[in-house]
PDB file of C-alpha atoms in Angstrom:
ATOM      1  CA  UNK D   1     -16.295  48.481 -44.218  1.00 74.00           C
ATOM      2  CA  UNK D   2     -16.957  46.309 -47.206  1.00 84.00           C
ATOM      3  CA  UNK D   3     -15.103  45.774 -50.487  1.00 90.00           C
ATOM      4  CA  UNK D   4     -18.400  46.318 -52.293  1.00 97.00           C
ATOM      5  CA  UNK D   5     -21.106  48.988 -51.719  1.00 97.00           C
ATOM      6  CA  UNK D   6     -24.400  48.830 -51.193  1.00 98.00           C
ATOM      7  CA  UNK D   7     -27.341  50.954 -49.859  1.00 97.00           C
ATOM      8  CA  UNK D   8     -28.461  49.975 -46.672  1.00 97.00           C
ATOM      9  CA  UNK D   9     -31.814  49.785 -47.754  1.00 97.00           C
ATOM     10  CA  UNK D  10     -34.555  50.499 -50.475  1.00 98.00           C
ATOM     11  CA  UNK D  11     -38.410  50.128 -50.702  1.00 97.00           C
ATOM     12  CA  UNK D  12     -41.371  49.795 -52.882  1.00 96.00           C
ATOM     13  CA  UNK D  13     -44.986  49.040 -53.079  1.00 97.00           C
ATOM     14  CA  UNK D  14     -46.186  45.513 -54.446  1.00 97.00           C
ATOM     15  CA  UNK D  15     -46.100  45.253 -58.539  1.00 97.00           C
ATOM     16  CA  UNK D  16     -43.375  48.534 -58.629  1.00 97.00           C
ATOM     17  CA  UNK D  17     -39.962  47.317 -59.769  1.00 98.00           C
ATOM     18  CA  UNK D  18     -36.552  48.082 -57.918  1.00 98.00           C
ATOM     19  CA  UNK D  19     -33.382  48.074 -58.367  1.00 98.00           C
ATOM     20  CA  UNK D  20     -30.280  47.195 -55.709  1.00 98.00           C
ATOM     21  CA  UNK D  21     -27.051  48.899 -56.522  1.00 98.00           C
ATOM     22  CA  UNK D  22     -23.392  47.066 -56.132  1.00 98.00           C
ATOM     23  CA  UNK D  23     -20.173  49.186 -56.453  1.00 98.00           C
ATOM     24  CA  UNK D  24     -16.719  47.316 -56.484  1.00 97.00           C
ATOM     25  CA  UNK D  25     -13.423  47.667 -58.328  1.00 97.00           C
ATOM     26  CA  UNK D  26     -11.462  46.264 -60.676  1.00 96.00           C
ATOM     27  CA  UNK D  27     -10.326  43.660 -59.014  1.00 96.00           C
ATOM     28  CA  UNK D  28     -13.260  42.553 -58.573  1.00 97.00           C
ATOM     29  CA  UNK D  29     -16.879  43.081 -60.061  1.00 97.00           C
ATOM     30  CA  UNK D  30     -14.489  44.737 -62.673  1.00 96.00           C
ATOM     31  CA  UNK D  31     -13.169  41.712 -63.551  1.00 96.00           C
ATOM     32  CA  UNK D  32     -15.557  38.457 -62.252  1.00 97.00           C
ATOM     33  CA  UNK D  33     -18.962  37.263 -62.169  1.00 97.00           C
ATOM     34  CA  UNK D  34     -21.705  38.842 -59.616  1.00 97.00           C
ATOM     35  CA  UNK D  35     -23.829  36.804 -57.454  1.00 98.00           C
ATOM     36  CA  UNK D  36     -26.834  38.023 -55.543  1.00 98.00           C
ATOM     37  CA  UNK D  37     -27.970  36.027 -52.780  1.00 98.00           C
ATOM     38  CA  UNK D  38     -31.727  36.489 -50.925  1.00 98.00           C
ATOM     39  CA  UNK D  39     -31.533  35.972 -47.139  1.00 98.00           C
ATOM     40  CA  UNK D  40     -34.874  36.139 -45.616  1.00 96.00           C
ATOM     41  CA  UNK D  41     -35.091  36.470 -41.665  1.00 91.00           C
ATOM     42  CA  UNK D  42     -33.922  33.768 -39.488  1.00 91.00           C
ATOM     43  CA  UNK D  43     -33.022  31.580 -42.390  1.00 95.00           C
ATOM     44  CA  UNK D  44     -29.519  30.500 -44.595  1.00 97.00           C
ATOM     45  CA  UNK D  45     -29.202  33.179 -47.536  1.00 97.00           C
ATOM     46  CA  UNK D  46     -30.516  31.339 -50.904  1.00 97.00           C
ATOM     47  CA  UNK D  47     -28.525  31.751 -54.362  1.00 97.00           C
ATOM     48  CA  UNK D  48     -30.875  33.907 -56.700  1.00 97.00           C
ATOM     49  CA  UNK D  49     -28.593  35.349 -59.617  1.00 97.00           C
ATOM     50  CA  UNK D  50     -25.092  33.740 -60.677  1.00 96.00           C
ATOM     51  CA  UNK D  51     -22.659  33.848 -63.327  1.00 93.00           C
ATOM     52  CA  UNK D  52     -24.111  35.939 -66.041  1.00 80.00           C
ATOM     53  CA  UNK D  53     -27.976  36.972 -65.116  1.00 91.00           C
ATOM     54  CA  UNK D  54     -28.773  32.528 -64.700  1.00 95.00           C
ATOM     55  CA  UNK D  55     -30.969  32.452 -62.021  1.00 96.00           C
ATOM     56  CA  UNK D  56     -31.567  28.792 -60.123  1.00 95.00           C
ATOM     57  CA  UNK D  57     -34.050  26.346 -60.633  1.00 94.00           C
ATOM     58  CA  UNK D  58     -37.283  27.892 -58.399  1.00 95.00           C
ATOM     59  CA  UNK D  59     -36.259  31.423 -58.784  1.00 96.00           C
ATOM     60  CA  UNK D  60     -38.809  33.771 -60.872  1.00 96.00           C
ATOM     61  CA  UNK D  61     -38.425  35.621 -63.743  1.00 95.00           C
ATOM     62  CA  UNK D  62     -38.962  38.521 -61.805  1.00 97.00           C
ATOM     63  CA  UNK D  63     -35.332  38.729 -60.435  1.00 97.00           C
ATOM     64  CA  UNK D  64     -32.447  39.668 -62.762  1.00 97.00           C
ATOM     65  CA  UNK D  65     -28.775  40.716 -62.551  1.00 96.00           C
ATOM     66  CA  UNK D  66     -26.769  43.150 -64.506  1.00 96.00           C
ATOM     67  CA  UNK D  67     -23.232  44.449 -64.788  1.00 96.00           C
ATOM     68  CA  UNK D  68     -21.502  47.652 -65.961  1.00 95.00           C
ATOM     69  CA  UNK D  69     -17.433  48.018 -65.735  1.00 96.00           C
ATOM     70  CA  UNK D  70     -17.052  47.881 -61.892  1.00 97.00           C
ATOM     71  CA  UNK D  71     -20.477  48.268 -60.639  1.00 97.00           C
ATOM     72  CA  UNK D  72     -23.572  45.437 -60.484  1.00 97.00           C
ATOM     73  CA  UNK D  73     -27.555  45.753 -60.127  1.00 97.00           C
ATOM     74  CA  UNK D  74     -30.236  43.976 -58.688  1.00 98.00           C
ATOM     75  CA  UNK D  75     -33.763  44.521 -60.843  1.00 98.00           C
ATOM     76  CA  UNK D  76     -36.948  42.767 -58.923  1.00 98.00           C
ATOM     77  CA  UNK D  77     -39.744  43.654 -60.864  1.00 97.00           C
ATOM     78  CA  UNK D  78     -43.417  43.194 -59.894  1.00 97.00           C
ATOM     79  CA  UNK D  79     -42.615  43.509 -55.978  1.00 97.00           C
ATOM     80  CA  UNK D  80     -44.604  41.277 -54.252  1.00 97.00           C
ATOM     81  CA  UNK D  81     -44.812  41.021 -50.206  1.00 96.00           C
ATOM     82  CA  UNK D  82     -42.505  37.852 -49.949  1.00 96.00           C
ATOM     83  CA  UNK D  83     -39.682  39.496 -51.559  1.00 97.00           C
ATOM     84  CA  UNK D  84     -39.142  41.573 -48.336  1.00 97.00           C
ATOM     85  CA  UNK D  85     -35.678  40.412 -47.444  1.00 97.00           C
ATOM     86  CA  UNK D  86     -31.745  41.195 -46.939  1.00 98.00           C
ATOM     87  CA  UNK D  87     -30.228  41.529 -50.398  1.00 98.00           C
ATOM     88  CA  UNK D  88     -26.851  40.798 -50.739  1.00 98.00           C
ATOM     89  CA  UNK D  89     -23.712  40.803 -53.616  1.00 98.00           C
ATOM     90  CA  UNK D  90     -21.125  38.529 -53.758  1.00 97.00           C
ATOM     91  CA  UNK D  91     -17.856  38.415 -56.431  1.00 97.00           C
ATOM     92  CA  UNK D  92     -14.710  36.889 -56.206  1.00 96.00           C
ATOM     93  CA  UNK D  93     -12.002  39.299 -55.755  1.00 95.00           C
ATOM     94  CA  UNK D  94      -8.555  38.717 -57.329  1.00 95.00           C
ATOM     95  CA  UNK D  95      -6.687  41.149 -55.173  1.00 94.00           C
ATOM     96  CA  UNK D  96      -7.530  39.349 -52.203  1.00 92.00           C
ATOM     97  CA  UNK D  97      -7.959  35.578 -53.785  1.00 92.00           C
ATOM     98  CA  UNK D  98     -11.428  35.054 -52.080  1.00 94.00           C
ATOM     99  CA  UNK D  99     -14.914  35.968 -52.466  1.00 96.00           C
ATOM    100  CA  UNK D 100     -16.003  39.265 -51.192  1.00 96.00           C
ATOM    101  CA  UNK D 101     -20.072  40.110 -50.113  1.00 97.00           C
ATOM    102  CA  UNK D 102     -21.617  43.502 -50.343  1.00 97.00           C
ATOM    103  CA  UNK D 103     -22.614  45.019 -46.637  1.00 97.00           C
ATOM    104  CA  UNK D 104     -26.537  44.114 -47.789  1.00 97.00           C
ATOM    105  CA  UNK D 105     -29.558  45.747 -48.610  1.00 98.00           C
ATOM    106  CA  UNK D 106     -32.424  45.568 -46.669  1.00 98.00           C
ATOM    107  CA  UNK D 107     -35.611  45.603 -49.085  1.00 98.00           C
ATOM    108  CA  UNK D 108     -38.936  46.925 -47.554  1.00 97.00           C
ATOM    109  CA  UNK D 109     -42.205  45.939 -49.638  1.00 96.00           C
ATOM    110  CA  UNK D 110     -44.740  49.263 -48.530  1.00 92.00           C
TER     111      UNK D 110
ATOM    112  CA  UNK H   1     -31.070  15.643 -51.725  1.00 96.00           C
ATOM    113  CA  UNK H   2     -28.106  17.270 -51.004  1.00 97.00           C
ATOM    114  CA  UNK H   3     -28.010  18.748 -47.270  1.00 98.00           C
ATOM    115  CA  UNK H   4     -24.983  19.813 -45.066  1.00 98.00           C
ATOM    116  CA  UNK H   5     -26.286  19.622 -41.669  1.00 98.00           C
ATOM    117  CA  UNK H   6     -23.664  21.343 -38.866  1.00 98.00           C
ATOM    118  CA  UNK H   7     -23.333  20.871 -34.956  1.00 98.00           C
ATOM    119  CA  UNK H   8     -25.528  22.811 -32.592  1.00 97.00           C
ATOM    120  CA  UNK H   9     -25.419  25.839 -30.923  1.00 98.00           C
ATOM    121  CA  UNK H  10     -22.416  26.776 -28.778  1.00 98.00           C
ATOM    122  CA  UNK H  11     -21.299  29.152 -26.024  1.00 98.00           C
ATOM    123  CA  UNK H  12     -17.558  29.664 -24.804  1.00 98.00           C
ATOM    124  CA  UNK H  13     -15.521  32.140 -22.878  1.00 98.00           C
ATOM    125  CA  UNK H  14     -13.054  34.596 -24.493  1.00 98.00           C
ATOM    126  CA  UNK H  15      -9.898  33.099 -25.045  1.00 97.00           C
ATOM    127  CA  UNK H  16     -11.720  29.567 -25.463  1.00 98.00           C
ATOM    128  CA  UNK H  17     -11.562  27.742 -28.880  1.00 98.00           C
ATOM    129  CA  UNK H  18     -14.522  26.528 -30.970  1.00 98.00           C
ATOM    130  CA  UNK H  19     -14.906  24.051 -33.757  1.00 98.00           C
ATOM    131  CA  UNK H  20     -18.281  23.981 -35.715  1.00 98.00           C
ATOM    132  CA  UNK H  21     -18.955  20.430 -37.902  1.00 98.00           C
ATOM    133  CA  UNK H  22     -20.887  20.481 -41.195  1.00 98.00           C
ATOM    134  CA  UNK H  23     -22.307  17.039 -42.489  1.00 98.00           C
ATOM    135  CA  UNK H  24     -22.543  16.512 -45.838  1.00 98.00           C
ATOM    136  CA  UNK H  25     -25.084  14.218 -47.702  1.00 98.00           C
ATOM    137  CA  UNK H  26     -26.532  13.513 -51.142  1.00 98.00           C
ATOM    138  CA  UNK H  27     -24.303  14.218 -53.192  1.00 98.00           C
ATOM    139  CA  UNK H  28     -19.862  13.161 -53.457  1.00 97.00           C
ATOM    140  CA  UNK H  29     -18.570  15.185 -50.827  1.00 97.00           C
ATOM    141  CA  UNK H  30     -14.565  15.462 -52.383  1.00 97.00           C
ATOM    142  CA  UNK H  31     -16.227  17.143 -55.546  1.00 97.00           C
ATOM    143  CA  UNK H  32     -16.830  20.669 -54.551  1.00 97.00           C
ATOM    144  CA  UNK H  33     -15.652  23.118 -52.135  1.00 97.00           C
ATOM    145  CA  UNK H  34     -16.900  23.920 -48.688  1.00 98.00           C
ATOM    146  CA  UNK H  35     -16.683  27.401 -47.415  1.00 98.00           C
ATOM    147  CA  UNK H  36     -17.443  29.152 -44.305  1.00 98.00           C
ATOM    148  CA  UNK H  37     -19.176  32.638 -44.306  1.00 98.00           C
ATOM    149  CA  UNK H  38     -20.072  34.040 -40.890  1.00 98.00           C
ATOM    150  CA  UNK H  39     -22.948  36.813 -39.950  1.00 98.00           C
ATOM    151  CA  UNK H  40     -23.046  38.870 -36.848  1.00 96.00           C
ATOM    152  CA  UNK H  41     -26.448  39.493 -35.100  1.00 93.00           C
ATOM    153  CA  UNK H  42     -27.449  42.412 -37.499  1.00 92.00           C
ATOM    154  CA  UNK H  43     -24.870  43.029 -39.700  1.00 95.00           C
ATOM    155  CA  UNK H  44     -23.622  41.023 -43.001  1.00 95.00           C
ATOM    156  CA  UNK H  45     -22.463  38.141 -44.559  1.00 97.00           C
ATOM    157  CA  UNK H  46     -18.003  38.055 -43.839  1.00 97.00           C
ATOM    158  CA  UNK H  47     -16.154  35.059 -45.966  1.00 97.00           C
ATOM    159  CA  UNK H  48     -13.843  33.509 -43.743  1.00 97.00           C
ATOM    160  CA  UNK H  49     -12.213  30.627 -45.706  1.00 97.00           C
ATOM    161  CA  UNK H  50     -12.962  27.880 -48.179  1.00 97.00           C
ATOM    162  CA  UNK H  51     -11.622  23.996 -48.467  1.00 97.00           C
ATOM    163  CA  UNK H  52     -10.798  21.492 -51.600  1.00 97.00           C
ATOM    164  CA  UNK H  53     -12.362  18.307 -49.243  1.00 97.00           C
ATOM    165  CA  UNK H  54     -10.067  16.146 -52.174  1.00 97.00           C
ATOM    166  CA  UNK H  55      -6.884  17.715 -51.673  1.00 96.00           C
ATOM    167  CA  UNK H  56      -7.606  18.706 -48.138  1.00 96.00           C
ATOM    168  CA  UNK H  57      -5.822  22.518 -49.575  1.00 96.00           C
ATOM    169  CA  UNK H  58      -7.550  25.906 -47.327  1.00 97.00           C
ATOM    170  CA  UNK H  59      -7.697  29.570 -47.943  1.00 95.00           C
ATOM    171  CA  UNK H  60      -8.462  31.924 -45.581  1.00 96.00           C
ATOM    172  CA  UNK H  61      -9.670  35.727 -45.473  1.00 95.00           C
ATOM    173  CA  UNK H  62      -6.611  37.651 -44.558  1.00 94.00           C
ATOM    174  CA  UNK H  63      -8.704  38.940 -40.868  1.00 94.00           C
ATOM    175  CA  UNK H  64      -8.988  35.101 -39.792  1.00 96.00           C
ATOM    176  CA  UNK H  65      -5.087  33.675 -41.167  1.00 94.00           C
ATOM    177  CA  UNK H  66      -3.770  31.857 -37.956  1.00 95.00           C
ATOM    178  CA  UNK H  67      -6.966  31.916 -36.088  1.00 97.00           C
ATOM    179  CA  UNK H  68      -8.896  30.029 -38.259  1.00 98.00           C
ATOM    180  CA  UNK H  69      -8.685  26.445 -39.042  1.00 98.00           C
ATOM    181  CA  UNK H  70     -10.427  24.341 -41.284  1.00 98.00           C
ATOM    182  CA  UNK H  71     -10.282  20.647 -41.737  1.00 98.00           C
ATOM    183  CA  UNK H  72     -12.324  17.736 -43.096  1.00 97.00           C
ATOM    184  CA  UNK H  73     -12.890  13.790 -42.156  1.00 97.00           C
ATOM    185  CA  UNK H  74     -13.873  12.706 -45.997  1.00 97.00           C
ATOM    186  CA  UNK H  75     -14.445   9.235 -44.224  1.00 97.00           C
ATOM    187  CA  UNK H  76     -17.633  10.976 -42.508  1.00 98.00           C
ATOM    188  CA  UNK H  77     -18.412  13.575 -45.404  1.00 98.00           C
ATOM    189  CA  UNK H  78     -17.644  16.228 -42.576  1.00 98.00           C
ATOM    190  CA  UNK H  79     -16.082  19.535 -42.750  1.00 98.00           C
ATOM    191  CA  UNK H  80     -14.930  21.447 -39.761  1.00 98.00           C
ATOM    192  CA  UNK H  81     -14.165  25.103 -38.683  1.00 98.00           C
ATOM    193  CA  UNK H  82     -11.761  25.996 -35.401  1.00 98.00           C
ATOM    194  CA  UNK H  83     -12.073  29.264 -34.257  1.00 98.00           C
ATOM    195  CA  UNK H  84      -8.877  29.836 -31.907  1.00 97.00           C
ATOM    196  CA  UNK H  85      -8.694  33.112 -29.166  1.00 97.00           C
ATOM    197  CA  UNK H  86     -11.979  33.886 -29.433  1.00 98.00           C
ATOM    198  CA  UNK H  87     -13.320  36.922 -28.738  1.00 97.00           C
ATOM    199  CA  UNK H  88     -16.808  38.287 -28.245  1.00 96.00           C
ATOM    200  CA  UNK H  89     -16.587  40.224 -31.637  1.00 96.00           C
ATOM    201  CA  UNK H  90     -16.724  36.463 -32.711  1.00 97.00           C
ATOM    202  CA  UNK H  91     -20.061  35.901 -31.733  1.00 98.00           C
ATOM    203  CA  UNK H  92     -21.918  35.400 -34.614  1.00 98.00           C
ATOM    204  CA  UNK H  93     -24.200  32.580 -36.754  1.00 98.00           C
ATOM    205  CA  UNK H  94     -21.169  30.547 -38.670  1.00 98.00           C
ATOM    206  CA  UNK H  95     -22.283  28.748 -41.979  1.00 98.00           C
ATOM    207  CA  UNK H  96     -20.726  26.197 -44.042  1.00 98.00           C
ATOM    208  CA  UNK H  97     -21.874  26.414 -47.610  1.00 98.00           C
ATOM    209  CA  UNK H  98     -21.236  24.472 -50.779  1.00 97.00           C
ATOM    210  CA  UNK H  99     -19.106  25.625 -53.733  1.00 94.00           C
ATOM    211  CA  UNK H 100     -16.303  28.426 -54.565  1.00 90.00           C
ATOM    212  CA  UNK H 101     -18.604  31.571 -54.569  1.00 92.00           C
ATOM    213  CA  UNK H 102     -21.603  30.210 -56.033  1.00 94.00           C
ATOM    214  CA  UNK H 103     -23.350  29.076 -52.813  1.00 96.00           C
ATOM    215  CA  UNK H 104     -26.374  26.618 -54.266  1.00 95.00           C
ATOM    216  CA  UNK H 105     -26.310  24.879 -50.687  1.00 97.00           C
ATOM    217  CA  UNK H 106     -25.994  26.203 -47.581  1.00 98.00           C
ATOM    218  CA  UNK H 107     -25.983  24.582 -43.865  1.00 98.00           C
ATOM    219  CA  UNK H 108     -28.546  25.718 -41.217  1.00 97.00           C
ATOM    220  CA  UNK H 109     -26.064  28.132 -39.167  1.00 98.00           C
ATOM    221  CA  UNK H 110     -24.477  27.221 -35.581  1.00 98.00           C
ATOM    222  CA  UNK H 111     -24.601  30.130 -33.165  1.00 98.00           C
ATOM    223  CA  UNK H 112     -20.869  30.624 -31.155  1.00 98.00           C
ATOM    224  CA  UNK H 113     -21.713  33.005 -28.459  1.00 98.00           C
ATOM    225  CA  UNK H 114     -18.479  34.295 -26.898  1.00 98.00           C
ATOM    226  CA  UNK H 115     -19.283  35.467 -23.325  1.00 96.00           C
ATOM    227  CA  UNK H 116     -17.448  35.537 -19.965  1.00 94.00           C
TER     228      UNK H 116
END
């Protein structure tokens, strides 16, 4: 059981946008950053959102984070086919003094 | 560029130890953390512990204190993880990754398969 909650997975059809839920606590999303990480299959997971909505050098537009109290969002707008992938949150928690991931989302592009 | 490159694949019986490398390169090794984050075949990503490669200090996940281990040879720009009592709930893809939580740079994955 993970310290944050996701759903296990969502879908939509290329150029819809959609949105990837995150629910934590206090001591954590509450309180700290939210990172969002992209892990497509067979590969590493790849750093799309940190800090506050900064996405890394490579990563489109397209992809954007946001926050409210203790719960976190994923918007990918314009779906496109290659953005079929596991979805995942990450935040540091202070409760338990280490980072803490989200169970995933699994995003299906119809 | 900056790469961490870790040992291949490895299989061991339960009650066996294993210790996974990760090779650093292209960029000063003792200035940023290394974790290690490990993902079972079909589930998610579980943080098991991070290391200052300066100060040689470790954290660990509370599930993995006192069966986890993780060192570094800054000599080599080489991090390692020691998985002790293993069990086949440890069989997983391990990864080492650059960083506190914000994980720019990861390493390819080493499988531990844990079979008798």
């Amino acid at each position: 059981q993970s310290v944050l909650t996701q759903p296990p997975s969502a879908s939509g059809t290329p150029g819809q946008r959609v949105t990837i839920s995150c629910s934590g606590s206090s001591s954590n999303i509450g309180s700290n950053y939210v990172y969002w990480y992209q892990q497509l299959p067979g590969t590493a997971p790849k750093l799309l959102i940190y800090r506050k909505n900064q996405r890394p050098s490579g990563v489109p537009d397209r992809f954007s984070g946001s926050k409210s109290g203790t719960s976190a969002s994923l918007a990918i707008s314009g779906l496109r086919s290659e953005d079929e992938a596991d979805y995942y949150c990450a935040v540091w928690d202070d409760s338990l003094s280490g980072p803490v991931f989200g169970g995933g989302t699994k995003l299906t592009v119809l | 560029q900056v790469q961490l490159v870790q040992s291949g694949a490895e299989v061991r019986k339960p009650g066996a130890s294993v210790k996974v490398s990760c090779k650093a390169s292209g960029y000063t090794f003792t200035s940023y953390d290394i974790n290690w984050v490990r993902q079972a075949t079909g589930q998610g990503l579980e943080w098991m512990g991070w290391m200052n490669p300066n100060s040689g200090n470790t954290g660990y996940a509370q599930k993995f204190q006192g069966r986890v281990t993780i060192t570094r040879n800054t000599s080599i720009s080489t991090a390692y993880m020691e998985v002790s009592s293993l069990r086949s709930e440890d069989t997983a893809v391990y990864y080492c990754a650059r960083g506190r939580i914000e994980y720019t740079y990861w390493g390819q994955g080493t499988l531990v398969t844990v079979s008798s």
